[in-house]
JSON list of C-alpha atoms in Angstrom, two decimals:
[
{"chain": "A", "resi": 1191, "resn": "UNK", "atom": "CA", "xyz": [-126.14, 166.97, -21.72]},
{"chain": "A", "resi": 1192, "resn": "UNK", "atom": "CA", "xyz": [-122.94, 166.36, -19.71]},
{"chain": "A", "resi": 1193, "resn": "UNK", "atom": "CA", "xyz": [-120.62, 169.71, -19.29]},
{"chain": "A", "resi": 1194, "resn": "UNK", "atom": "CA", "xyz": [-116.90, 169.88, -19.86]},
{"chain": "A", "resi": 1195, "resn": "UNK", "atom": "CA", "xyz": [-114.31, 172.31, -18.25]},
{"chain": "A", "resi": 1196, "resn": "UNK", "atom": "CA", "xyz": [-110.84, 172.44, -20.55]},
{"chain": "A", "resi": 1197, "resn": "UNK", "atom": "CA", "xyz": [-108.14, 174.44, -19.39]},
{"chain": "A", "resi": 1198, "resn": "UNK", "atom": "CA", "xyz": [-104.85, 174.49, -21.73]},
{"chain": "A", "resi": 1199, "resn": "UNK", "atom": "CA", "xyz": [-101.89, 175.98, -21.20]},
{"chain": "A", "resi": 1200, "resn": "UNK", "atom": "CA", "xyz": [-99.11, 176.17, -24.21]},
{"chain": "A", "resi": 1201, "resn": "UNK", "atom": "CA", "xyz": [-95.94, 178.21, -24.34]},
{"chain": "A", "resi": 1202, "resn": "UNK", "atom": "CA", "xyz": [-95.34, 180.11, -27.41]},
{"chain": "A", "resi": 1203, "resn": "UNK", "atom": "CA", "xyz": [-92.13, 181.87, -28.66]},
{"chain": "A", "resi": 1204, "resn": "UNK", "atom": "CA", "xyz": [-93.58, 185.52, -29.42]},
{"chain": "A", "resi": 1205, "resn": "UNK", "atom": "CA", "xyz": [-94.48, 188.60, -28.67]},
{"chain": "A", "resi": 1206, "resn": "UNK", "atom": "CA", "xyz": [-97.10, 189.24, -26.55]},
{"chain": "A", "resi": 1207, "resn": "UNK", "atom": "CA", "xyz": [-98.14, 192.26, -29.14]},
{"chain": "A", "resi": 1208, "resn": "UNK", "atom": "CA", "xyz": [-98.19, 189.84, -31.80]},
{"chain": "A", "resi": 1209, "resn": "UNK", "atom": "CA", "xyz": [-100.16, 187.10, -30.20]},
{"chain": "A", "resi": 1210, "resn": "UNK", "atom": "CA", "xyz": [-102.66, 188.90, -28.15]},
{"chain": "A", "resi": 1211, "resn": "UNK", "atom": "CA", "xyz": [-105.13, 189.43, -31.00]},
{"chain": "A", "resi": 1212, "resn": "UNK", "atom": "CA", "xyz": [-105.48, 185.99, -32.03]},
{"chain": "A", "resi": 1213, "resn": "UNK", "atom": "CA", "xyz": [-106.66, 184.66, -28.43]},
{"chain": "A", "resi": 1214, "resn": "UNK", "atom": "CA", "xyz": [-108.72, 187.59, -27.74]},
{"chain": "A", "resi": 1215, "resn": "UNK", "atom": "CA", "xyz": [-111.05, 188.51, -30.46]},
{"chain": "A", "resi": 1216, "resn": "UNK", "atom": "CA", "xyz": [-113.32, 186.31, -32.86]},
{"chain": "A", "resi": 1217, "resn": "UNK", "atom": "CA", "xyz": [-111.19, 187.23, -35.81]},
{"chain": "A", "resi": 1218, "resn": "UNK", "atom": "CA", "xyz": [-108.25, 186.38, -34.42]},
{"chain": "A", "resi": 1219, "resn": "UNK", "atom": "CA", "xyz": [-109.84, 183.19, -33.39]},
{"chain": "A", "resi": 1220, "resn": "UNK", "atom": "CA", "xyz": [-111.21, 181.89, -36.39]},
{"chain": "A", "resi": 1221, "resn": "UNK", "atom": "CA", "xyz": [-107.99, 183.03, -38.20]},
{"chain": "A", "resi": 1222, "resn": "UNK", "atom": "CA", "xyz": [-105.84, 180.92, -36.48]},
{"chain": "A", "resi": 1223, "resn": "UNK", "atom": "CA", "xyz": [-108.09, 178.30, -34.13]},
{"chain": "A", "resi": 1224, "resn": "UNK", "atom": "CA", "xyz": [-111.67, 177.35, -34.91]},
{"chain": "A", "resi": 1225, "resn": "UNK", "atom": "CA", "xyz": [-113.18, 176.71, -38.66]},
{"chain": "A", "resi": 1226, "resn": "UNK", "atom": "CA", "xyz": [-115.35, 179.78, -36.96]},
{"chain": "A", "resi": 1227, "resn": "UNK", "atom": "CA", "xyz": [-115.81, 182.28, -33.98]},
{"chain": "A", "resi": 1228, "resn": "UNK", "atom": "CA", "xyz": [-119.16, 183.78, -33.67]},
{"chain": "A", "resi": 1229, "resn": "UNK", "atom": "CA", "xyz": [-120.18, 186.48, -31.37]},
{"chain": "A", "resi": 1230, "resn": "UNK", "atom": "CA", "xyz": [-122.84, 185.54, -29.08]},
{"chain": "A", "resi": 1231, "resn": "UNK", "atom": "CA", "xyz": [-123.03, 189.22, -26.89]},
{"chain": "A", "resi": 1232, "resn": "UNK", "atom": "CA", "xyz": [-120.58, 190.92, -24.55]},
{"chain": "A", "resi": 1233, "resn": "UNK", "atom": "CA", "xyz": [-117.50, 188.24, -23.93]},
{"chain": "A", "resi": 1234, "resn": "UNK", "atom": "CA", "xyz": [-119.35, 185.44, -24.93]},
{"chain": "A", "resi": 1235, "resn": "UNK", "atom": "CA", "xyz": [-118.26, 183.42, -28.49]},
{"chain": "A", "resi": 1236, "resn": "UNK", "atom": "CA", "xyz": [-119.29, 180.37, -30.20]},
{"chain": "A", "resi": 1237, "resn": "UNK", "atom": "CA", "xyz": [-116.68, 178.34, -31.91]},
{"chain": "A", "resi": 1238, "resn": "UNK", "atom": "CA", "xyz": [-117.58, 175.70, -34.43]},
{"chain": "A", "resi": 1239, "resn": "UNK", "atom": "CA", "xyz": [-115.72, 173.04, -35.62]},
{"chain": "A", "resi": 1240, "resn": "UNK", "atom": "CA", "xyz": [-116.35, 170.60, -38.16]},
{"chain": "A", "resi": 1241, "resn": "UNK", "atom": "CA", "xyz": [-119.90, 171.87, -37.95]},
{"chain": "A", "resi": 1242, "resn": "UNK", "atom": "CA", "xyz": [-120.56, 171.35, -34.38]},
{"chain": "A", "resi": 1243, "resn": "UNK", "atom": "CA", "xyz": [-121.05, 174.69, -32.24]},
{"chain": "A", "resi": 1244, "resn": "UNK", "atom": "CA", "xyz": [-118.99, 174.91, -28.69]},
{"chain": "A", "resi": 1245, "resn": "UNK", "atom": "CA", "xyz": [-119.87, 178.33, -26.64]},
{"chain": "A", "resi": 1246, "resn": "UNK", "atom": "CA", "xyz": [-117.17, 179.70, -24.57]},
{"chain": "A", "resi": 1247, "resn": "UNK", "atom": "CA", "xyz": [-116.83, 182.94, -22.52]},
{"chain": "A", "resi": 1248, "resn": "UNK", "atom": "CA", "xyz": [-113.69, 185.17, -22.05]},
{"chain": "A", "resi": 1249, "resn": "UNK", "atom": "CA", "xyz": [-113.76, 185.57, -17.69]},
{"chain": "A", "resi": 1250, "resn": "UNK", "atom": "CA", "xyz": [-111.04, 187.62, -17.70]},
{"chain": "A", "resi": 1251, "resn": "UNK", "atom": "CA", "xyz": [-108.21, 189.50, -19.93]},
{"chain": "A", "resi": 1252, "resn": "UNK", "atom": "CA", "xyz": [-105.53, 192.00, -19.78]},
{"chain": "A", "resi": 1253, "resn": "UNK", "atom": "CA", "xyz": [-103.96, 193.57, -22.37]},
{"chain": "A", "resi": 1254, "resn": "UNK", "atom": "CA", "xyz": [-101.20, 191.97, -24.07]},
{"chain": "A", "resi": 1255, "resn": "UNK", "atom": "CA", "xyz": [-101.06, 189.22, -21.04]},
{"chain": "A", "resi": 1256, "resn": "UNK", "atom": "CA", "xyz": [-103.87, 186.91, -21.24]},
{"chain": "A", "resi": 1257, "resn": "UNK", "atom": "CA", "xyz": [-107.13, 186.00, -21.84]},
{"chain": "A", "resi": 1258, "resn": "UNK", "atom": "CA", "xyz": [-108.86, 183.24, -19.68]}
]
C-alpha cells in the first residue's frame, strides 16, 4: 500500500484559546473534523471517515500555537 504525506495549512479568525482544543485532542477532533478520533497510544490517533480508518501522529505541539 502506497503512503501519503498531507500537509494543510488554513487561517482561521479566533482565538488561539478557543481553537487549540479542537486540533489537539481526539475529542476535539471528532467534534469538529473526523466522523471519529481514536486513540491509538501516546500521540498517535486514528481518524475514520466514512468507515475507513486513517492513522496520524501529533510530531509536535505547543500550547495554544500549534499542533503538527
Amino acid at each position: 500500500m502506497e503512503s501519503h504525506s498531507y500537509i494543510l495549512e488554513y487561517e482561521l479568525k479566533t482565538s488561539s484559546k478557543v481553537l487549540f482544543p479542537y486540533i489537539s485532542t481526539a475529542a476535539g477532533l471528532e467534534d469538529w473534523f473526523a466522523d471519529k478520533v481514536k486513540i491509538l497510544g501516546q500521540n498517535k490517533f486514528n481518524f475514520i471517515w466514512d468507515g475507513e480508518n486513517h492513522p496520524a501522529q501529533l510530531i509536535h505541539v505547543r500550547s495554544n500555537k500549534f499542533a503538527k
